[in-house]
Amino acid sequence: MIARPPLSMLDLESAALGSRWPLTAVLDALPWNDDGLIAAIAQQHDTGEVLMLAWMNRQALAETLERGQVCYWSRSRRQLWRKGESSGHRQRLVEARLDCDGDAVLLLIEQQGPACHTGRPSCFYNAIRDGAVHVISAPQETPA
């Protein structure tokens, strides 16, 4: 048997429609940052609204893919953070996608309750307009 070189993200960039690779090989090829993290964007699957940006390490991504409930890496607490564990505002994974060069993962999710710790539906509630920042959504509930 001839040994194959490890998968590169360039292999995915030039891949034909319908190409497939084992998940482990792709995870090995991801350009995790120096802290072993990748940016994760949570997007409501049915409306397309971008809800939040967080970080995942390999364990958080693997757990998310395995269990279908989103898990992140908390950089401040330096531990796994299972979204909604204390608030009940869970995120159910519908589909995960990698961007073209593998430095971000898009999580198409079903959000239960507000996504933001402020109680707002999305973390992106500060709109930059006409030289000022405008708060464009109110909390749905009082933050914990």
Tab-separated table of N, CA and C in Angstrom:
chain	number	residue	atom	x	y	z
A	1	MET	N	0.832	-1.169	0.000
A	1	MET	CA	0.000	0.000	0.000
A	1	MET	C	0.883	1.242	0.000
A	2	ILE	N	0.526	2.213	-0.808
A	2	ILE	CA	1.287	3.452	-0.925
A	2	ILE	C	0.735	4.464	0.071
A	3	ALA	N	1.631	5.048	0.840
A	3	ALA	CA	1.212	6.059	1.821
A	3	ALA	C	0.850	7.344	1.093
A	4	ARG	N	-0.266	7.914	1.473
A	4	ARG	CA	-0.700	9.190	0.900
A	4	ARG	C	-0.179	10.333	1.749
A	5	PRO	N	0.125	11.473	1.144
A	5	PRO	CA	0.491	12.633	1.955
A	5	PRO	C	-0.730	13.106	2.730
A	6	PRO	N	-0.521	13.787	3.852
A	6	PRO	CA	-1.678	14.277	4.616
A	6	PRO	C	-2.521	15.237	3.783
A	7	LEU	N	-3.782	15.278	4.093
A	7	LEU	CA	-4.711	16.169	3.420
A	7	LEU	C	-4.309	17.618	3.702
A	8	SER	N	-4.454	18.450	2.721
A	8	SER	CA	-4.208	19.885	2.853
A	8	SER	C	-5.515	20.603	2.553
A	9	MET	N	-5.700	21.767	3.140
A	9	MET	CA	-6.894	22.551	2.829
A	9	MET	C	-6.907	22.930	1.352
A	10	LEU	N	-5.739	22.969	0.710
A	10	LEU	CA	-5.692	23.234	-0.725
A	10	LEU	C	-6.385	22.127	-1.514
A	11	ASP	N	-6.344	20.890	-0.983
A	11	ASP	CA	-7.060	19.794	-1.625
A	11	ASP	C	-8.558	20.084	-1.660
A	12	LEU	N	-9.070	20.654	-0.591
A	12	LEU	CA	-10.492	20.976	-0.534
A	12	LEU	C	-10.832	22.178	-1.422
A	13	GLU	N	-9.908	23.149	-1.492
A	13	GLU	CA	-10.167	24.332	-2.316
A	13	GLU	C	-10.357	23.968	-3.783
A	14	SER	N	-9.636	22.962	-4.237
A	14	SER	CA	-9.698	22.597	-5.657
A	14	SER	C	-10.559	21.359	-5.907
A	15	ALA	N	-11.292	20.924	-4.924
A	15	ALA	CA	-12.077	19.695	-5.036
A	15	ALA	C	-13.281	19.853	-5.961
A	16	ALA	N	-13.599	18.780	-6.629
A	16	ALA	CA	-14.767	18.747	-7.501
A	16	ALA	C	-16.032	18.538	-6.666
A	17	LEU	N	-17.144	18.973	-7.192
A	17	LEU	CA	-18.441	18.757	-6.563
A	17	LEU	C	-18.620	17.277	-6.267
A	18	GLY	N	-19.034	16.957	-5.046
A	18	GLY	CA	-19.265	15.582	-4.653
A	18	GLY	C	-18.062	14.893	-4.033
A	19	SER	N	-16.912	15.563	-3.987
A	19	SER	CA	-15.722	14.976	-3.354
A	19	SER	C	-15.991	14.791	-1.868
A	20	ARG	N	-15.315	13.792	-1.269
A	20	ARG	CA	-15.502	13.498	0.158
A	20	ARG	C	-14.166	13.124	0.777
A	21	TRP	N	-13.996	13.499	2.050
A	21	TRP	CA	-12.814	13.133	2.818
A	21	TRP	C	-13.235	12.708	4.207
A	22	PRO	N	-12.469	11.835	4.840
A	22	PRO	CA	-12.772	11.468	6.226
A	22	PRO	C	-12.650	12.684	7.142
A	23	LEU	N	-13.577	12.804	8.083
A	23	LEU	CA	-13.602	13.946	8.987
A	23	LEU	C	-12.278	14.112	9.731
A	24	THR	N	-11.713	13.024	10.221
A	24	THR	CA	-10.463	13.110	10.980
A	24	THR	C	-9.352	13.742	10.147
A	25	ALA	N	-9.257	13.378	8.872
A	25	ALA	CA	-8.223	13.945	8.004
A	25	ALA	C	-8.426	15.444	7.819
A	26	VAL	N	-9.674	15.857	7.699
A	26	VAL	CA	-9.960	17.288	7.538
A	26	VAL	C	-9.645	18.037	8.837
A	27	LEU	N	-10.047	17.488	9.983
A	27	LEU	CA	-9.738	18.144	11.260
A	27	LEU	C	-8.238	18.262	11.464
A	28	ASP	N	-7.491	17.263	11.042
A	28	ASP	CA	-6.031	17.320	11.135
A	28	ASP	C	-5.454	18.425	10.261
A	29	ALA	N	-6.119	18.717	9.146
A	29	ALA	CA	-5.620	19.710	8.193
A	29	ALA	C	-6.010	21.147	8.539
A	30	LEU	N	-6.972	21.317	9.453
A	30	LEU	CA	-7.413	22.679	9.776
A	30	LEU	C	-6.274	23.498	10.371
A	31	PRO	N	-6.212	24.774	10.017
A	31	PRO	CA	-5.162	25.647	10.563
A	31	PRO	C	-5.561	26.221	11.925
A	32	TRP	N	-5.649	25.352	12.933
A	32	TRP	CA	-5.972	25.804	14.293
A	32	TRP	C	-4.990	26.905	14.668
A	33	ASN	N	-5.424	27.935	15.383
A	33	ASN	CA	-4.505	29.011	15.767
A	33	ASN	C	-3.522	28.512	16.837
A	34	ASP	N	-2.645	29.394	17.298
A	34	ASP	CA	-1.613	29.008	18.264
A	34	ASP	C	-2.187	28.468	19.571
A	35	ASP	N	-3.437	28.837	19.880
A	35	ASP	CA	-4.097	28.337	21.087
A	35	ASP	C	-4.934	27.089	20.795
A	36	GLY	N	-4.840	26.564	19.564
A	36	GLY	CA	-5.605	25.377	19.202
A	36	GLY	C	-7.069	25.667	18.951
A	37	LEU	N	-7.383	26.892	18.524
A	37	LEU	CA	-8.777	27.316	18.353
A	37	LEU	C	-9.087	27.665	16.907
A	38	ILE	N	-10.379	27.635	16.591
A	38	ILE	CA	-10.890	28.063	15.302
A	38	ILE	C	-12.117	28.935	15.574
A	39	ALA	N	-12.300	29.986	14.777
A	39	ALA	CA	-13.469	30.855	14.921
A	39	ALA	C	-14.721	30.087	14.515
A	40	ALA	N	-15.792	30.263	15.284
A	40	ALA	CA	-17.065	29.600	15.015
A	40	ALA	C	-18.169	30.653	14.947
A	41	ILE	N	-18.854	30.695	13.826
A	41	ILE	CA	-19.942	31.646	13.617
A	41	ILE	C	-21.248	30.875	13.727
A	42	ALA	N	-22.135	31.323	14.603
A	42	ALA	CA	-23.446	30.695	14.766
A	42	ALA	C	-24.469	31.497	13.972
A	43	GLN	N	-25.184	30.809	13.085
A	43	GLN	CA	-26.181	31.430	12.225
A	43	GLN	C	-27.487	30.658	12.344
A	44	GLN	N	-28.588	31.376	12.534
A	44	GLN	CA	-29.902	30.735	12.590
A	44	GLN	C	-30.167	30.081	11.241
A	45	HIS	N	-30.435	28.788	11.249
A	45	HIS	CA	-30.514	28.015	10.010
A	45	HIS	C	-31.640	28.437	9.081
A	46	ASP	N	-32.760	28.885	9.608
A	46	ASP	CA	-33.911	29.167	8.749
A	46	ASP	C	-34.033	30.627	8.333
A	47	THR	N	-33.454	31.544	9.093
A	47	THR	CA	-33.558	32.965	8.734
A	47	THR	C	-32.248	33.529	8.175
A	48	GLY	N	-31.135	32.861	8.463
A	48	GLY	CA	-29.840	33.356	8.017
A	48	GLY	C	-29.237	34.403	8.929
A	49	GLU	N	-29.935	34.759	10.021
A	49	GLU	CA	-29.403	35.775	10.928
A	49	GLU	C	-28.141	35.260	11.620
A	50	VAL	N	-27.091	36.082	11.581
A	50	VAL	CA	-25.858	35.748	12.289
A	50	VAL	C	-26.065	36.109	13.750
A	51	LEU	N	-25.911	35.114	14.624
A	51	LEU	CA	-26.235	35.289	16.035
A	51	LEU	C	-25.026	35.609	16.897
A	52	MET	N	-23.910	34.970	16.641
A	52	MET	CA	-22.743	35.177	17.507
A	52	MET	C	-21.485	34.610	16.869
A	53	LEU	N	-20.368	35.015	17.424
A	53	LEU	CA	-19.069	34.459	17.077
A	53	LEU	C	-18.433	33.981	18.370
A	54	ALA	N	-17.881	32.790	18.338
A	54	ALA	CA	-17.189	32.244	19.507
A	54	ALA	C	-16.006	31.433	18.990
A	55	TRP	N	-15.411	30.654	19.860
A	55	TRP	CA	-14.229	29.866	19.503
A	55	TRP	C	-14.463	28.413	19.856
A	56	MET	N	-13.858	27.538	19.083
A	56	MET	CA	-13.922	26.098	19.351
A	56	MET	C	-12.512	25.529	19.311
A	57	ASN	N	-12.245	24.596	20.215
A	57	ASN	CA	-11.048	23.784	20.053
A	57	ASN	C	-11.515	22.472	19.416
A	58	ARG	N	-10.580	21.578	19.180
A	58	ARG	CA	-10.945	20.346	18.492
A	58	ARG	C	-11.962	19.535	19.298
A	59	GLN	N	-11.818	19.513	20.601
A	59	GLN	CA	-12.741	18.759	21.454
A	59	GLN	C	-14.151	19.340	21.374
A	60	ALA	N	-14.269	20.670	21.398
A	60	ALA	CA	-15.586	21.311	21.313
A	60	ALA	C	-16.246	21.021	19.967
A	61	LEU	N	-15.466	21.088	18.896
A	61	LEU	CA	-16.021	20.809	17.572
A	61	LEU	C	-16.446	19.349	17.467
A	62	ALA	N	-15.608	18.450	17.944
A	62	ALA	CA	-15.943	17.020	17.895
A	62	ALA	C	-17.209	16.729	18.704
A	63	GLU	N	-17.315	17.313	19.892
A	63	GLU	CA	-18.501	17.096	20.722
A	63	GLU	C	-19.745	17.643	20.040
A	64	THR	N	-19.633	18.815	19.446
A	64	THR	CA	-20.764	19.420	18.741
A	64	THR	C	-21.234	18.521	17.611
A	65	LEU	N	-20.293	18.012	16.829
A	65	LEU	CA	-20.644	17.158	15.699
A	65	LEU	C	-21.250	15.832	16.171
A	66	GLU	N	-20.744	15.323	17.272
A	66	GLU	CA	-21.221	14.031	17.788
A	66	GLU	C	-22.588	14.134	18.443
A	67	ARG	N	-22.787	15.164	19.273
A	67	ARG	CA	-24.015	15.255	20.072
A	67	ARG	C	-25.108	16.108	19.456
A	68	GLY	N	-24.742	17.020	18.558
A	68	GLY	CA	-25.737	17.882	17.940
A	68	GLY	C	-26.133	19.083	18.777
A	69	GLN	N	-25.535	19.249	19.957
A	69	GLN	CA	-25.715	20.440	20.782
A	69	GLN	C	-24.388	21.195	20.744
A	70	VAL	N	-24.453	22.509	20.502
A	70	VAL	CA	-23.232	23.266	20.277
A	70	VAL	C	-22.445	23.461	21.563
A	71	CYS	N	-21.158	23.234	21.441
A	71	CYS	CA	-20.197	23.386	22.529
A	71	CYS	C	-19.058	24.268	22.016
A	72	TYR	N	-18.649	25.237	22.798
A	72	TYR	CA	-17.558	26.142	22.425
A	72	TYR	C	-16.419	25.992	23.431
A	73	TRP	N	-15.350	26.722	23.180
A	73	TRP	CA	-14.252	26.853	24.128
A	73	TRP	C	-14.308	28.261	24.684
A	74	SER	N	-14.428	28.388	25.991
A	74	SER	CA	-14.438	29.698	26.635
A	74	SER	C	-12.995	30.131	26.863
A	75	ARG	N	-12.590	31.168	26.163
A	75	ARG	CA	-11.216	31.664	26.328
A	75	ARG	C	-11.019	32.296	27.694
A	76	SER	N	-12.056	32.935	28.243
A	76	SER	CA	-11.917	33.580	29.559
A	76	SER	C	-11.872	32.558	30.687
A	77	ARG	N	-12.703	31.510	30.592
A	77	ARG	CA	-12.735	30.492	31.652
A	77	ARG	C	-11.769	29.331	31.385
A	78	ARG	N	-11.257	29.283	30.152
A	78	ARG	CA	-10.315	28.235	29.736
A	78	ARG	C	-10.901	26.840	29.940
A	79	GLN	N	-12.151	26.687	29.479
A	79	GLN	CA	-12.819	25.393	29.582
A	79	GLN	C	-13.909	25.298	28.521
A	80	LEU	N	-14.391	24.083	28.311
A	80	LEU	CA	-15.500	23.892	27.387
A	80	LEU	C	-16.728	24.630	27.904
A	81	TRP	N	-17.480	25.188	26.969
A	81	TRP	CA	-18.672	25.970	27.286
A	81	TRP	C	-19.810	25.418	26.432
A	82	ARG	N	-20.697	24.703	27.049
A	82	ARG	CA	-21.843	24.129	26.357
A	82	ARG	C	-22.957	25.166	26.352
A	83	LYS	N	-23.173	25.739	25.193
A	83	LYS	CA	-24.114	26.847	25.055
A	83	LYS	C	-25.469	26.469	25.639
A	84	GLY	N	-25.941	27.296	26.560
A	84	GLY	CA	-27.251	27.105	27.176
A	84	GLY	C	-27.247	26.219	28.395
A	85	GLU	N	-26.079	25.746	28.812
A	85	GLU	CA	-26.003	24.847	29.959
A	85	GLU	C	-26.610	25.461	31.216
A	86	SER	N	-26.348	26.735	31.445
A	86	SER	CA	-26.917	27.379	32.633
A	86	SER	C	-28.172	28.198	32.300
A	87	SER	N	-28.233	28.791	31.104
A	87	SER	CA	-29.363	29.655	30.751
A	87	SER	C	-30.530	28.900	30.128
A	88	GLY	N	-30.271	27.715	29.580
A	88	GLY	CA	-31.300	26.994	28.843
A	88	GLY	C	-31.412	27.430	27.394
A	89	HIS	N	-30.613	28.389	26.984
A	89	HIS	CA	-30.655	28.924	25.623
A	89	HIS	C	-29.729	28.120	24.715
A	90	ARG	N	-30.078	26.889	24.519
A	90	ARG	CA	-29.243	25.946	23.778
A	90	ARG	C	-29.251	26.229	22.279
A	91	GLN	N	-28.234	25.669	21.631
A	91	GLN	CA	-28.131	25.733	20.183
A	91	GLN	C	-28.059	24.303	19.658
A	92	ARG	N	-29.047	23.932	18.850
A	92	ARG	CA	-29.047	22.610	18.220
A	92	ARG	C	-28.414	22.738	16.846
A	93	LEU	N	-27.418	21.913	16.592
A	93	LEU	CA	-26.717	21.947	15.314
A	93	LEU	C	-27.587	21.359	14.220
A	94	VAL	N	-27.752	22.104	13.133
A	94	VAL	CA	-28.437	21.609	11.946
A	94	VAL	C	-27.390	21.140	10.942
A	95	GLU	N	-26.336	21.954	10.752
A	95	GLU	CA	-25.242	21.606	9.836
A	95	GLU	C	-24.021	22.432	10.191
A	96	ALA	N	-22.854	21.856	10.001
A	96	ALA	CA	-21.597	22.582	10.179
A	96	ALA	C	-20.905	22.671	8.828
A	97	ARG	N	-20.304	23.825	8.570
A	97	ARG	CA	-19.588	24.045	7.311
A	97	ARG	C	-18.250	24.715	7.611
A	98	LEU	N	-17.260	24.401	6.803
A	98	LEU	CA	-15.952	25.054	6.904
A	98	LEU	C	-15.818	26.056	5.781
A	99	ASP	N	-15.127	27.170	6.044
A	99	ASP	CA	-14.879	28.100	4.959
A	99	ASP	C	-13.765	27.554	4.070
A	100	CYS	N	-13.485	28.257	2.972
A	100	CYS	CA	-12.594	27.737	1.931
A	100	CYS	C	-11.192	27.411	2.419
A	101	ASP	N	-10.650	28.191	3.341
A	101	ASP	CA	-9.286	27.904	3.804
A	101	ASP	C	-9.259	27.292	5.194
A	102	GLY	N	-10.416	26.955	5.727
A	102	GLY	CA	-10.502	26.188	6.958
A	102	GLY	C	-10.207	26.943	8.231
A	103	ASP	N	-10.245	28.276	8.189
A	103	ASP	CA	-9.950	28.999	9.428
A	103	ASP	C	-11.192	29.487	10.152
A	104	ALA	N	-12.356	29.036	9.702
A	104	ALA	CA	-13.605	29.355	10.404
A	104	ALA	C	-14.619	28.251	10.122
A	105	VAL	N	-15.467	28.015	11.103
A	105	VAL	CA	-16.554	27.058	10.943
A	105	VAL	C	-17.868	27.828	11.082
A	106	LEU	N	-18.789	27.529	10.186
A	106	LEU	CA	-20.123	28.115	10.229
A	106	LEU	C	-21.056	27.054	10.791
A	107	LEU	N	-21.734	27.415	11.872
A	107	LEU	CA	-22.677	26.505	12.513
A	107	LEU	C	-24.085	26.972	12.191
A	108	LEU	N	-24.784	26.214	11.380
A	108	LEU	CA	-26.191	26.497	11.116
A	108	LEU	C	-26.953	25.834	12.247
A	109	ILE	N	-27.636	26.651	13.014
A	109	ILE	CA	-28.208	26.176	14.273
A	109	ILE	C	-29.675	26.523	14.415
A	110	GLU	N	-30.309	25.869	15.356
A	110	GLU	CA	-31.633	26.253	15.828
A	110	GLU	C	-31.429	26.793	17.236
A	111	GLN	N	-31.602	28.095	17.379
A	111	GLN	CA	-31.385	28.766	18.657
A	111	GLN	C	-32.643	28.683	19.508
A	112	GLN	N	-32.471	28.329	20.768
A	112	GLN	CA	-33.581	28.311	21.726
A	112	GLN	C	-33.365	29.478	22.683
A	113	GLY	N	-34.211	30.491	22.603
A	113	GLY	CA	-34.053	31.692	23.423
A	113	GLY	C	-33.014	32.613	22.817
A	114	PRO	N	-32.647	33.663	23.550
A	114	PRO	CA	-31.670	34.610	23.026
A	114	PRO	C	-30.280	33.971	22.917
A	115	ALA	N	-29.531	34.389	21.912
A	115	ALA	CA	-28.167	33.872	21.722
A	115	ALA	C	-27.151	34.647	22.556
A	116	CYS	N	-27.432	35.917	22.805
A	116	CYS	CA	-26.462	36.788	23.483
A	116	CYS	C	-26.630	36.746	25.003
A	117	HIS	N	-25.513	36.844	25.699
A	117	HIS	CA	-25.555	36.844	27.168
A	117	HIS	C	-26.265	38.077	27.724
A	118	THR	N	-26.494	39.095	26.861
A	118	THR	CA	-27.216	40.294	27.298
A	118	THR	C	-28.730	40.092	27.256
A	119	GLY	N	-29.161	38.913	26.763
A	119	GLY	CA	-30.585	38.642	26.628
A	119	GLY	C	-31.146	39.033	25.273
A	120	ARG	N	-30.280	39.546	24.386
A	120	ARG	CA	-30.728	39.923	23.045
A	120	ARG	C	-30.689	38.698	22.126
A	121	PRO	N	-31.487	38.747	21.052
A	121	PRO	CA	-31.525	37.605	20.147
A	121	PRO	C	-30.186	37.330	19.467
A	122	SER	N	-29.416	38.369	19.206
A	122	SER	CA	-28.126	38.243	18.526
A	122	SER	C	-27.091	39.083	19.258
A	123	CYS	N	-25.847	38.671	19.191
A	123	CYS	CA	-24.763	39.467	19.774
A	123	CYS	C	-24.443	40.697	18.924
A	124	PHE	N	-24.933	40.716	17.687
A	124	PHE	CA	-24.634	41.817	16.767
A	124	PHE	C	-25.754	42.853	16.786
A	125	TYR	N	-25.898	43.521	17.916
A	125	TYR	CA	-26.971	44.507	18.084
A	125	TYR	C	-26.463	45.946	18.065
A	126	ASN	N	-25.172	46.144	17.861
A	126	ASN	CA	-24.593	47.487	17.759
A	126	ASN	C	-24.298	47.787	16.293
A	127	ALA	N	-25.152	48.582	15.671
A	127	ALA	CA	-24.996	48.917	14.259
A	127	ALA	C	-24.202	50.215	14.121
A	128	ILE	N	-23.232	50.203	13.249
A	128	ILE	CA	-22.436	51.401	12.973
A	128	ILE	C	-23.078	52.105	11.791
A	129	ARG	N	-23.653	53.275	12.076
A	129	ARG	CA	-24.387	54.032	11.066
A	129	ARG	C	-24.094	55.514	11.221
A	130	ASP	N	-23.807	56.152	10.124
A	130	ASP	CA	-23.644	57.612	10.103
A	130	ASP	C	-22.692	58.110	11.177
A	131	GLY	N	-21.571	57.436	11.344
A	131	GLY	CA	-20.549	57.895	12.281
A	131	GLY	C	-20.869	57.663	13.749
A	132	ALA	N	-21.860	56.823	14.028
A	132	ALA	CA	-22.218	56.532	15.424
A	132	ALA	C	-22.621	55.058	15.536
A	133	VAL	N	-22.617	54.585	16.766
A	133	VAL	CA	-23.062	53.221	17.034
A	133	VAL	C	-24.474	53.288	17.604
A	134	HIS	N	-25.381	52.552	16.966
A	134	HIS	CA	-26.784	52.539	17.359
A	134	HIS	C	-27.148	51.150	17.885
A	135	VAL	N	-27.754	51.088	19.051
A	135	VAL	CA	-28.252	49.826	19.594
A	135	VAL	C	-29.570	49.536	18.880
A	136	ILE	N	-29.640	48.385	18.193
A	136	ILE	CA	-30.789	48.116	17.334
A	136	ILE	C	-31.698	46.990	17.819
A	137	SER	N	-31.406	46.411	18.999
A	137	SER	CA	-32.350	45.442	19.548
A	137	SER	C	-32.301	45.497	21.083
A	138	ALA	N	-33.451	45.216	21.654
A	138	ALA	CA	-33.585	45.202	23.112
A	138	ALA	C	-33.474	43.774	23.623
A	139	PRO	N	-33.104	43.630	24.871
A	139	PRO	CA	-33.092	42.268	25.434
A	139	PRO	C	-34.485	41.647	25.393
A	140	GLN	N	-34.524	40.351	25.105
A	140	GLN	CA	-35.779	39.592	25.143
A	140	GLN	C	-36.117	39.216	26.579
A	141	GLU	N	-35.082	39.143	27.391
A	141	GLU	CA	-35.258	38.822	28.803
A	141	GLU	C	-34.081	39.395	29.564
A	142	THR	N	-34.227	39.497	30.863
A	142	THR	CA	-33.161	40.021	31.701
A	142	THR	C	-32.016	39.024	31.770
A	143	PRO	N	-30.779	39.496	31.498
A	143	PRO	CA	-29.637	38.589	31.567
A	143	PRO	C	-29.455	38.022	32.980
A	144	ALA	N	-28.899	36.809	33.033
A	144	ALA	CA	-28.659	36.156	34.322
A	144	ALA	C	-27.534	36.826	35.084
